[in-house]
Coordinates of C-alpha atoms in Angstrom, one line a residue:
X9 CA 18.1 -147.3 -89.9
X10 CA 15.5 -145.1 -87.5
X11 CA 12.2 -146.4 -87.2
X12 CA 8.9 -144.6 -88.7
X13 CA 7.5 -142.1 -86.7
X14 CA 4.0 -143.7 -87.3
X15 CA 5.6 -146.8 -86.1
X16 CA 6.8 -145.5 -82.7
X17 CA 3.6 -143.9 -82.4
X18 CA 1.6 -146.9 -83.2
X19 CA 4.1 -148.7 -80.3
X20 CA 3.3 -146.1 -77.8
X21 CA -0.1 -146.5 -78.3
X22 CA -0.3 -150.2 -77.9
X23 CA 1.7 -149.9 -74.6
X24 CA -1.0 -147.1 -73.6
X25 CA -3.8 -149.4 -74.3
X26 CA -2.3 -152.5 -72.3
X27 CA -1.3 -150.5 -69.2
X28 CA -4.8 -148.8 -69.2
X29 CA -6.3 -152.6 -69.7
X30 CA -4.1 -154.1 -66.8
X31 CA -5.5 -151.2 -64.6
X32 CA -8.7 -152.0 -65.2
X33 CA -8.6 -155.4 -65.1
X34 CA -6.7 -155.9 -61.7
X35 CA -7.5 -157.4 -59.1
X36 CA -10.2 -155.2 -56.6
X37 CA -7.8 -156.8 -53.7
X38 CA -5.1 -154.8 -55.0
X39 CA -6.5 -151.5 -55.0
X40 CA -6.7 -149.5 -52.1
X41 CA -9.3 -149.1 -50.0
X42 CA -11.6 -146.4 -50.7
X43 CA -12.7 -144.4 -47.9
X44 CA -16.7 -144.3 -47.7
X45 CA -18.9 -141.6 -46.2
X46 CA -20.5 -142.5 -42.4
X47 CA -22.2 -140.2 -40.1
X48 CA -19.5 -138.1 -39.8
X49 CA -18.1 -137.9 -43.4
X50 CA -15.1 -140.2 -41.4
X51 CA -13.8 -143.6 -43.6
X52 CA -15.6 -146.6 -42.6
X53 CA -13.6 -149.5 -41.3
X54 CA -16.4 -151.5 -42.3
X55 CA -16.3 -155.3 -40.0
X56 CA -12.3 -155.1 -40.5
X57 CA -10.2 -153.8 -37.5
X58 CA -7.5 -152.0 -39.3
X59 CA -8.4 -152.5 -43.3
X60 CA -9.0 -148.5 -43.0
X61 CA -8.1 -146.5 -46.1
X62 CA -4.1 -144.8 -46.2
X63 CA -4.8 -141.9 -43.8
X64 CA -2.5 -139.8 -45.8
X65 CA -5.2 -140.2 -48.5
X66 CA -7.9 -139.5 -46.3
X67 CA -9.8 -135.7 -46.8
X68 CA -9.1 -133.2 -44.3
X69 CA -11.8 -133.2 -41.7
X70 CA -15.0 -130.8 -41.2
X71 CA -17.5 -131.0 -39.0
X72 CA -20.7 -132.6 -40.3
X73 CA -24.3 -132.0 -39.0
X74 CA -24.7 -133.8 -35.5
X75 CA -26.2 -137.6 -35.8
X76 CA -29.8 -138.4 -35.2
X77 CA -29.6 -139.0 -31.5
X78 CA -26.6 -137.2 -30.0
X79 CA -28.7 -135.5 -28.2
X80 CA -31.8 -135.6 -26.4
X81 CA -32.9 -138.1 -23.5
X82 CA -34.9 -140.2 -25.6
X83 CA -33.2 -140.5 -28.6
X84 CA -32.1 -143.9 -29.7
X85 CA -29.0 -144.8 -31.2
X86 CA -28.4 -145.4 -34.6
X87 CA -29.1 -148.9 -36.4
X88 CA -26.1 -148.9 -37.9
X89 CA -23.3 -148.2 -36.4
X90 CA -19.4 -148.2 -37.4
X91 CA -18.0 -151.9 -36.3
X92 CA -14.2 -150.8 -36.2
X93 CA -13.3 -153.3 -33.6
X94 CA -15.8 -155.9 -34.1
X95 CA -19.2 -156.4 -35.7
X96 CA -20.9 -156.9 -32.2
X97 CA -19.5 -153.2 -31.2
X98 CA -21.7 -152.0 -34.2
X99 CA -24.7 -153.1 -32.5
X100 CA -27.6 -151.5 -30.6
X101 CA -28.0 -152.8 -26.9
X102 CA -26.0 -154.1 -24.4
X103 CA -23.3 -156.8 -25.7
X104 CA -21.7 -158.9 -23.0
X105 CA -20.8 -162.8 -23.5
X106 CA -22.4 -163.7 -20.1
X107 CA -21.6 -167.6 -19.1
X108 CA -21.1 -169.6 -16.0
X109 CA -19.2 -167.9 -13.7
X110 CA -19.3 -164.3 -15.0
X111 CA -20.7 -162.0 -12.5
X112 CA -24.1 -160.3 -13.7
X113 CA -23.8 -156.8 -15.0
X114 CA -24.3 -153.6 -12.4
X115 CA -27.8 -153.1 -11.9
X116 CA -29.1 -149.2 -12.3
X117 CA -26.7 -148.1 -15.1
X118 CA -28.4 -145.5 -17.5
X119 CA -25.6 -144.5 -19.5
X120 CA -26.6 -144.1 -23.2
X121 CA -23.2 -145.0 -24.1
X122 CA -20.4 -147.1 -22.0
X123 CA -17.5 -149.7 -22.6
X124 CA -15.2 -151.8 -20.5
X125 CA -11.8 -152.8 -22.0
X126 CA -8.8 -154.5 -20.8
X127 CA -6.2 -151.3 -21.4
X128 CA -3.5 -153.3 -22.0
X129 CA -5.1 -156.7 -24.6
X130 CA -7.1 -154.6 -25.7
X131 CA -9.9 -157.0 -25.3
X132 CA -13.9 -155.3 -25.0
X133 CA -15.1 -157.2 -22.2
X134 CA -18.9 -155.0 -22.2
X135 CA -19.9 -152.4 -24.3
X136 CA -23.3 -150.4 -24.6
X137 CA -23.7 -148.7 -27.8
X138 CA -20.2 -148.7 -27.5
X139 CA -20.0 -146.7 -31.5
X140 CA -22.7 -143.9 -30.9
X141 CA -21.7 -140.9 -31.6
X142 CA -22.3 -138.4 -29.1
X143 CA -21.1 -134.7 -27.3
X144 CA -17.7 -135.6 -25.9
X145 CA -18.0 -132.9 -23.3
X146 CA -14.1 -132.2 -22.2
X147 CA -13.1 -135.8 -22.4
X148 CA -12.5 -134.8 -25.8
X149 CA -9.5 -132.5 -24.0
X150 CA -7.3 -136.3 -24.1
X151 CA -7.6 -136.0 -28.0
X152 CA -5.9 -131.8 -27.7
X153 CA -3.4 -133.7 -25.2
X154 CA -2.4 -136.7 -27.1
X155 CA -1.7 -134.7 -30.2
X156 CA -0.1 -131.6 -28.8
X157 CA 1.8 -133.0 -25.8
X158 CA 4.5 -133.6 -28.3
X159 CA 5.1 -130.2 -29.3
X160 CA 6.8 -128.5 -26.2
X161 CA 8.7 -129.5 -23.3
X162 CA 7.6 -128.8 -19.8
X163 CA 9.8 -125.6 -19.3
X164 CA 8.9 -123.7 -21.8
X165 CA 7.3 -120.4 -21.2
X166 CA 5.2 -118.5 -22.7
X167 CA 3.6 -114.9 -21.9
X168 CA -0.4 -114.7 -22.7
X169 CA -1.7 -112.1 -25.0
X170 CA -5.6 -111.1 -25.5
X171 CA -5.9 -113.0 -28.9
X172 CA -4.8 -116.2 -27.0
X173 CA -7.8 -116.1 -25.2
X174 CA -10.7 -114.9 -27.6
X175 CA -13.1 -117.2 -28.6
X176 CA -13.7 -118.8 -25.1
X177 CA -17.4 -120.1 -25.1
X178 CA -19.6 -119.0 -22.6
X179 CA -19.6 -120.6 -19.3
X180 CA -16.3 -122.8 -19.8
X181 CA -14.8 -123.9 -17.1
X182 CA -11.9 -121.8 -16.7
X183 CA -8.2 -122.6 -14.3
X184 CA -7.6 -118.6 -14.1
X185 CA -4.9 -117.8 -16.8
X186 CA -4.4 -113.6 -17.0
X187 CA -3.4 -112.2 -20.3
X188 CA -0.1 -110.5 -20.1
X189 CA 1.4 -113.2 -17.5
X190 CA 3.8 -115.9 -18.4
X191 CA 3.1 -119.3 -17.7
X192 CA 5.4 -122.6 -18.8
X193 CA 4.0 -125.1 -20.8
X194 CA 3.5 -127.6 -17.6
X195 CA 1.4 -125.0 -16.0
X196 CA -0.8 -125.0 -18.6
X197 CA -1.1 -128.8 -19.2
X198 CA -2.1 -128.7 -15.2
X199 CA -4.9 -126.2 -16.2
X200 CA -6.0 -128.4 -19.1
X201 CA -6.1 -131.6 -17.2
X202 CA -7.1 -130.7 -13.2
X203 CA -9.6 -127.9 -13.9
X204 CA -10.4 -128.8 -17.3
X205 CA -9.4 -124.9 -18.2
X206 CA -10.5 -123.9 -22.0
X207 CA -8.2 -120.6 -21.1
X208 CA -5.1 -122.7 -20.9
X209 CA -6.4 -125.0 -23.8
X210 CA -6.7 -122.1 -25.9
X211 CA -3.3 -120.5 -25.1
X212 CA -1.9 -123.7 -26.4
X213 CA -3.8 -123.9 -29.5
X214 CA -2.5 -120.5 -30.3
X215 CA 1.3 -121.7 -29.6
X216 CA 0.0 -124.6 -32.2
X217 CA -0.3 -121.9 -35.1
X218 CA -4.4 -121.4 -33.3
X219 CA -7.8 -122.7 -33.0
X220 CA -8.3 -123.6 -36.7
X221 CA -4.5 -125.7 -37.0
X222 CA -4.9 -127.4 -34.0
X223 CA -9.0 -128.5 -34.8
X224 CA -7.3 -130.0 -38.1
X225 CA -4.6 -131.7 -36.6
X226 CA -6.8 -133.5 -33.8
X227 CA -8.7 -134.6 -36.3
X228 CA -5.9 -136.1 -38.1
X229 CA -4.7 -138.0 -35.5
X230 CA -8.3 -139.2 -34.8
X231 CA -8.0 -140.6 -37.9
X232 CA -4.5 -142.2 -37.0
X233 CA -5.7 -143.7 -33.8
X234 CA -8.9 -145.2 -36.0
X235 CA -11.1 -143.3 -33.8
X236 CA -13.4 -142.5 -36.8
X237 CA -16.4 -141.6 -34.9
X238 CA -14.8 -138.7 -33.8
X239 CA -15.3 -135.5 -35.4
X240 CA -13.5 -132.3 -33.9
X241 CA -14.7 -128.6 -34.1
X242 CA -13.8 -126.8 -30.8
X243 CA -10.3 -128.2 -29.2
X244 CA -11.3 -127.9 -25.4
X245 CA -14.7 -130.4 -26.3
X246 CA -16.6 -126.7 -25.9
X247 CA -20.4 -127.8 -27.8
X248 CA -20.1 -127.1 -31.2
X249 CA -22.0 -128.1 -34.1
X250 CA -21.3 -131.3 -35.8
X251 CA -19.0 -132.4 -32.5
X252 CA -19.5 -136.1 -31.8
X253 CA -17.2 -139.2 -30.3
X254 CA -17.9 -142.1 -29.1
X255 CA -17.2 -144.7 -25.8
X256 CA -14.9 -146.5 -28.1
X257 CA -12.9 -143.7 -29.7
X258 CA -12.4 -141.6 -26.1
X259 CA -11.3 -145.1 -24.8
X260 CA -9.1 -145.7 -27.7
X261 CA -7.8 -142.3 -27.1
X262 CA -7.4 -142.8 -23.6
X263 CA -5.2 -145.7 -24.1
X264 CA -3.1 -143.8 -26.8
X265 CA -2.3 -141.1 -23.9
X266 CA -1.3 -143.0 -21.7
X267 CA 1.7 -144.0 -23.5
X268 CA 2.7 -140.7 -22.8
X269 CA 5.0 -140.2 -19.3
X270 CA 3.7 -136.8 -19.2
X271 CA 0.1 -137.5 -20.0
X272 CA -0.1 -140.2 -17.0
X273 CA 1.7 -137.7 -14.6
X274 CA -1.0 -134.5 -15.6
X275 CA -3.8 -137.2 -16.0
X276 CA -3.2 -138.8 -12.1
X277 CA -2.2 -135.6 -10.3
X278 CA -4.7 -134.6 -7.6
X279 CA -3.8 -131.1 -6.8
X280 CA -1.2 -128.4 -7.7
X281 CA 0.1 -125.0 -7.3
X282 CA -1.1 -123.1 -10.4
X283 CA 0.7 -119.3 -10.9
X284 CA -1.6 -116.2 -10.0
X285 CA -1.4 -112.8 -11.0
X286 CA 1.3 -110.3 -10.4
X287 CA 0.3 -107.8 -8.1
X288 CA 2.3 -104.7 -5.8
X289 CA 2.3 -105.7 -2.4
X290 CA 2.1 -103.2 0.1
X291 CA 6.0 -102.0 -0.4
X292 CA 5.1 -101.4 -4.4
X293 CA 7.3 -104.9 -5.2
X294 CA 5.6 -106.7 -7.9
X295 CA 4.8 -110.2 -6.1
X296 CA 3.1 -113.3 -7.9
X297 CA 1.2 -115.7 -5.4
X298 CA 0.2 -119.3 -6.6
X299 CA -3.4 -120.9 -5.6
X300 CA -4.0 -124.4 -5.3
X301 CA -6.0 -126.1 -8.4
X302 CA -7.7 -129.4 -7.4
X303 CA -8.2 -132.3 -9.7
X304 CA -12.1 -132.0 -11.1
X305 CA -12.1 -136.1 -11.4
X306 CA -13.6 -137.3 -8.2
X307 CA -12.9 -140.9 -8.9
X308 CA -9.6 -139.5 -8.2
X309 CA -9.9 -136.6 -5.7
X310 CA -13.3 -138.0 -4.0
X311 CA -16.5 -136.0 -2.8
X312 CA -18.9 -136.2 -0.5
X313 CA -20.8 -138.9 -2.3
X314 CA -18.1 -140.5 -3.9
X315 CA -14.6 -142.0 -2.3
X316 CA -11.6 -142.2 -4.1
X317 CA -11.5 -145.3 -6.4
X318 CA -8.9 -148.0 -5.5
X319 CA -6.1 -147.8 -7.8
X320 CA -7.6 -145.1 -10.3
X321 CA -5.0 -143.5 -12.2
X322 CA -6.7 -140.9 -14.5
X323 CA -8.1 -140.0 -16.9
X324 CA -10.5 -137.1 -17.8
X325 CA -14.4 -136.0 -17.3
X326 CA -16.0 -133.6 -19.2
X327 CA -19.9 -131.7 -18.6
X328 CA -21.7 -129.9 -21.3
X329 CA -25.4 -129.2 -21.9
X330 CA -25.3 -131.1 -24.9
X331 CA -23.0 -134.1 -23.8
X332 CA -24.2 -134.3 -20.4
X333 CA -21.9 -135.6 -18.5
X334 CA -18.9 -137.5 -20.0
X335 CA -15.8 -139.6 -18.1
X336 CA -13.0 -141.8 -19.1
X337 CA -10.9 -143.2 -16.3
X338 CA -8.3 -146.0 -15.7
X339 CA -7.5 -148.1 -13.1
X340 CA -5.4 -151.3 -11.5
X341 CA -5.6 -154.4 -9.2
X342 CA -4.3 -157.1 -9.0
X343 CA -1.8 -156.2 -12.0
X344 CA -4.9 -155.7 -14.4
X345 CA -5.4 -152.5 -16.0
X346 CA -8.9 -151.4 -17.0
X347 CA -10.2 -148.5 -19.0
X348 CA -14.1 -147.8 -18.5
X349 CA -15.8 -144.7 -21.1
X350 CA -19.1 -143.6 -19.3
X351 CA -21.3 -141.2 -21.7
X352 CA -24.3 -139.2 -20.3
X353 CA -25.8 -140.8 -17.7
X354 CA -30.0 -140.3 -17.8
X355 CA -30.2 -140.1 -13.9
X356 CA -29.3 -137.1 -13.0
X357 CA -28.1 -137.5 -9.2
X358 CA -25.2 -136.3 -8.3
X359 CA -21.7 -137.5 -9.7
X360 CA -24.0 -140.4 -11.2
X361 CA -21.2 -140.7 -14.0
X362 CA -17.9 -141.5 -11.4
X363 CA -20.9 -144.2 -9.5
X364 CA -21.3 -145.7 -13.0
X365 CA -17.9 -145.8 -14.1
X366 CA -16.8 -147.5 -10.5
X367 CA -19.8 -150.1 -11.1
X368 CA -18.3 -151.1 -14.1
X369 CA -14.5 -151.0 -13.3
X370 CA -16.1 -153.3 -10.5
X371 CA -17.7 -155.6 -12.3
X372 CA -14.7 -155.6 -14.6
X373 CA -11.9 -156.4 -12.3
X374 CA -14.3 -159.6 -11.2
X375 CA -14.9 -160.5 -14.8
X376 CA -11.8 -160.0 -16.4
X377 CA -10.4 -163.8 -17.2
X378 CA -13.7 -165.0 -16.9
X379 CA -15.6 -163.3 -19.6
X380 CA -15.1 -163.7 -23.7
X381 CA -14.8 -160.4 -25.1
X382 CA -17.2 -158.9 -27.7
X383 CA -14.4 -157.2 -29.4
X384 CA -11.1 -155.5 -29.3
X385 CA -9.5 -151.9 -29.5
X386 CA -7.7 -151.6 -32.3
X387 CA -4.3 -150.6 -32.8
X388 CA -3.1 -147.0 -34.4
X389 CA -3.2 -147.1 -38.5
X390 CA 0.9 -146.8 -38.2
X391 CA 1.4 -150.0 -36.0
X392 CA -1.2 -152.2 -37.9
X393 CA 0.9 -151.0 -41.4
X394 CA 3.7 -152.0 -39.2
X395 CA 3.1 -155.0 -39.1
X396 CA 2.8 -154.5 -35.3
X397 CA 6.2 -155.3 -35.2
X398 CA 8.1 -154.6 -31.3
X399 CA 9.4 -151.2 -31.4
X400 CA 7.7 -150.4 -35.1
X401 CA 6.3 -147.0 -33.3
X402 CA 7.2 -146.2 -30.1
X403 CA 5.9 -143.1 -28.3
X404 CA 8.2 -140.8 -26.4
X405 CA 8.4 -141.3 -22.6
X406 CA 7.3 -137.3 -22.2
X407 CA 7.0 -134.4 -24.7
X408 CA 9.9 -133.4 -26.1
X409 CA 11.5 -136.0 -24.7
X410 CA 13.6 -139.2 -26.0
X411 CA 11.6 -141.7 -23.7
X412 CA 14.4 -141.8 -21.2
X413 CA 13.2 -143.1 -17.8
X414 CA 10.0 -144.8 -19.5
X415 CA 8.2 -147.1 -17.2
X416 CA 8.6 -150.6 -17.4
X417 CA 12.7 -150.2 -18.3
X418 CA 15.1 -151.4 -16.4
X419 CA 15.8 -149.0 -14.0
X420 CA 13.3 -146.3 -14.8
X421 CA 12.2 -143.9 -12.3
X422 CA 8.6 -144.1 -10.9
X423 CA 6.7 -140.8 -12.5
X424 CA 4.8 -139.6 -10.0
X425 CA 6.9 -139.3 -7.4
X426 CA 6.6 -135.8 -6.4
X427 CA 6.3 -135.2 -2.6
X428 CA 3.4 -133.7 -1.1
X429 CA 1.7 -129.8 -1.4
X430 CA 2.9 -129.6 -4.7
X431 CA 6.7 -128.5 -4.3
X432 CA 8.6 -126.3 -7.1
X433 CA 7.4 -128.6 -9.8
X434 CA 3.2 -127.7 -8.8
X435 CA 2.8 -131.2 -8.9
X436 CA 1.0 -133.0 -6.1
X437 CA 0.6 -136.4 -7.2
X438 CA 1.9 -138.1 -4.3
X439 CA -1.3 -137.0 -2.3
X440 CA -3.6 -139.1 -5.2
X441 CA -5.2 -142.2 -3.6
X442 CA -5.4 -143.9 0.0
X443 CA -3.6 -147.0 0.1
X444 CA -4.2 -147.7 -3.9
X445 CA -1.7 -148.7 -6.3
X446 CA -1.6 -147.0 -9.3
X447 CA -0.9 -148.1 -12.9
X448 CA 0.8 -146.0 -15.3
X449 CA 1.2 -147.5 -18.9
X450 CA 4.6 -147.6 -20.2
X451 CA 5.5 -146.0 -23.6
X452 CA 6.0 -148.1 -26.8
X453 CA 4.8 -150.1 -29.8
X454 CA 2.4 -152.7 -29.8
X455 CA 3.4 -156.1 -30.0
X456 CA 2.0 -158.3 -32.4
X457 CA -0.4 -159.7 -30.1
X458 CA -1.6 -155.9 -29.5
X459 CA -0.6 -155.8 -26.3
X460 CA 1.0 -153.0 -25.0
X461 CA 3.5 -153.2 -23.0
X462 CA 3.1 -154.3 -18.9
X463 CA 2.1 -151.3 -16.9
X464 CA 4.5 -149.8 -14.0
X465 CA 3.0 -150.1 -10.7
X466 CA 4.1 -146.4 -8.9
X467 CA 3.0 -146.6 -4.8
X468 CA 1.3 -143.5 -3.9
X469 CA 1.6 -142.1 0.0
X470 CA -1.8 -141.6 2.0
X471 CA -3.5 -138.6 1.2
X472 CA -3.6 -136.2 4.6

């Protein structure tokens, strides 16, 4: 005989009430985290590493109005900062662990913002308001790589029109790309990474579906990489309102790159041949010369005040009024890989950034193994779900690639092993350091110590 309808309704409504009472009587443990505002509307970590919200929960990104202090030569950095990757990277100051037998820090440095890291532990070894969010200047242009790298591979071509290159802000530093010429997509990672072109970055933000797309998506994988200080509103690190990163994210960032093959190639290539414009020769033959683009990092190219670092490898430097001047740059001896974040320097002699940065890789290659760290960079939201597991994530060895020939694997091919002036493939890599040996991460997952996997020393010849 059917039940009463008021008796199946009464039994729905008791089931109601005890799945709404189990909800709200749970366990807070068992909820997930909810994202809370910071600075720059980003989730807070809060003292955990990787207890960060589920990204794919996480609202999309705007800009927010700069921090107090991202600008300005006396401005002081925030009391609070975010403490993703330890509670002492959260703090004001200078935080080093200095004991018996740990060299002294560089005197002179004036940075308002720098960090020291092992590249691949992970381990902080120094920091200086390592979380402050600040201009990126173009070191920001490593966040536009790591996320769009994937998209293309190297050969593809592409022919510039006028609305690929509107929007470029005033006095950007520019590699020379003409609207109506075709260029592949390697030529314009050259112009992104040597000459720090906003032309070519903006030609490839309009293959990525434009300006506004692409702003979103580096954002999103900011959020991936758990570089939450970072908030993106111009792809090529142009000023914009709201724009901030930190030491800690561009370093976390860095290392994320570098898992790339191609990213390591573009990021350690001194100079290139970079396509001109098509003009009639004296015959009326349409001819199209190439120039010679030099690398704008002169911790890897050297300057008249500044040699070429031993080993340096990478990766990018940036200049803006706002940011001042900005570098991120990696380097190896001795089979230890560093990465060293410099932010605005407050002397203003020249290249006072690259003579910063080499103090500390300096001091860092004589205190690695010697000093405790003050904290760690934290892996990638994917890997720590992961359960950091070997393999869980790997990157591709280049873009649009499988990973075939990525260093460290039995038998892979050293990347950067183009010969000198450049050659068909524009790359002069070979011509990068005196004597050095270079590091070049190799792709993959971490493991569940968070290390990523040992680097591949690649020989470079003798520059000329």
């Amino acid at each position: 005989m059917p039940a009463p309808k008021n008796s199946i309704r009464r039994s729905l409504l008791v089931t109601s009430l005890i799945v709404l009472s189990t909800a709200l009587t749970a366990p807070v443990a068992l909820a997930a985290p909810s994202p809370s505002a910071g600075p720059s509307s980003r989730p807070s970590a809060g003292s955990s590493a990787t207890a960060t919200a589920d990204p794919s929960k996480s609202p999309s990104k705007k800009p927010s109005k700069k921090p107090k202090g991202s600008n300005g030569s006396k401005a002081a950095p925030p009391a609070k900062m975010s403490t993703v990757g330890g509670a002492r990277l959260g703090r004001a100051g200078t935080q080093v662990n200095l004991a018996s037998g740990v060299p002294v820090l560089p005197k002179g440095l004036s940075a308002r913002s720098w960090i020291v890291a092992d590249a691949e532990s992970g381990e902080v070894l120094a920091a200086h308001n390592a979380h402050w969010q600040l201009a990126p200047a173009s070191t920001l242009k490593m966040l536009f790589a790591d996320t769009l790298l994937p998209k293309w591979p190297s050969s593809t071509e592409h022919k510039v029109e006028s609305s690929d290159l509107a929007g470029i802000g005033s006095g950007s530093s520019m590699v020379g790309i003409k609207e109506d010429e075709t260029y592949t997509v390697h030529d314009l990672w050259l112009g992104v990474f040597l000459r720090s072109g906003n032309d070519a970055v903006r030609v490839l933000a309009a293959m990525n579906g434009g300006v506004e797309n692409t702003v979103e998506e580096m954002n999103e994988h900011a959020e991936e990489l758990q570089a939450l200080d970072t908030v993106v509103a111009s792809p090529d690190g142009y000023d914009a309102e709201g724009q901030v990163s930190s030491a800690y994210d561009l370093t976390l960032i860095a290392r994320s790159g570098l898992q790339k093959k191609d990213f390591r190639e573009y990021a350690s290539t001194v100079r290139a041949d970079f396509p001109g414009e098509t003009k009639k020769n004296k015959k009326g033959k349409k001819v199209r010369e190439s120039f010679e683009i030099q690398n704008t990092n002169r911790l890897l190219s050297g300057d008249y005040d500044v040699p070429v670092y031993e080993g340096i490898a990478g990766v990018k430097n940036g200049n803006t009024t706002n940011a001042g001047a900005t570098f991120t740059g990696v380097a190896e001896q001795d089979g230890r890989v560093l990465l060293v974040t410099v932010m605005n320097p407050e002397k203003k002699e020249s290249n006072e950034v690259y003579k910063e940065t080499a103090k500390l890789l300096d001091w860092g290659f004589k205190a690695a193994g010697k000093v405790d760290p003050v904290g760690e960079l934290v892996p990638p939201r994917s890997a720590a779900q992961d359960g950091a597991r070997p393999g869980a994530s790997a990157s591709p060895g280049e873009a649009g690639g499988t990973g075939e020939g990525a260093l460290g694997a039995a038998g892979g091919k050293p990347v950067a092993s183009a010969a000198a002036g450049g050659g068909a493939g524009g790359v002069g890599t070979a011509l990068a350091v005196t004597g050095g040996v270079l590091v070049l991460l190799a792709g993959g997952a971490f493991l569940v110590n968070r290390r990523w996997p040992l680097p591949d020393l690649v020989r470079r010849r003798p520059r000329p």
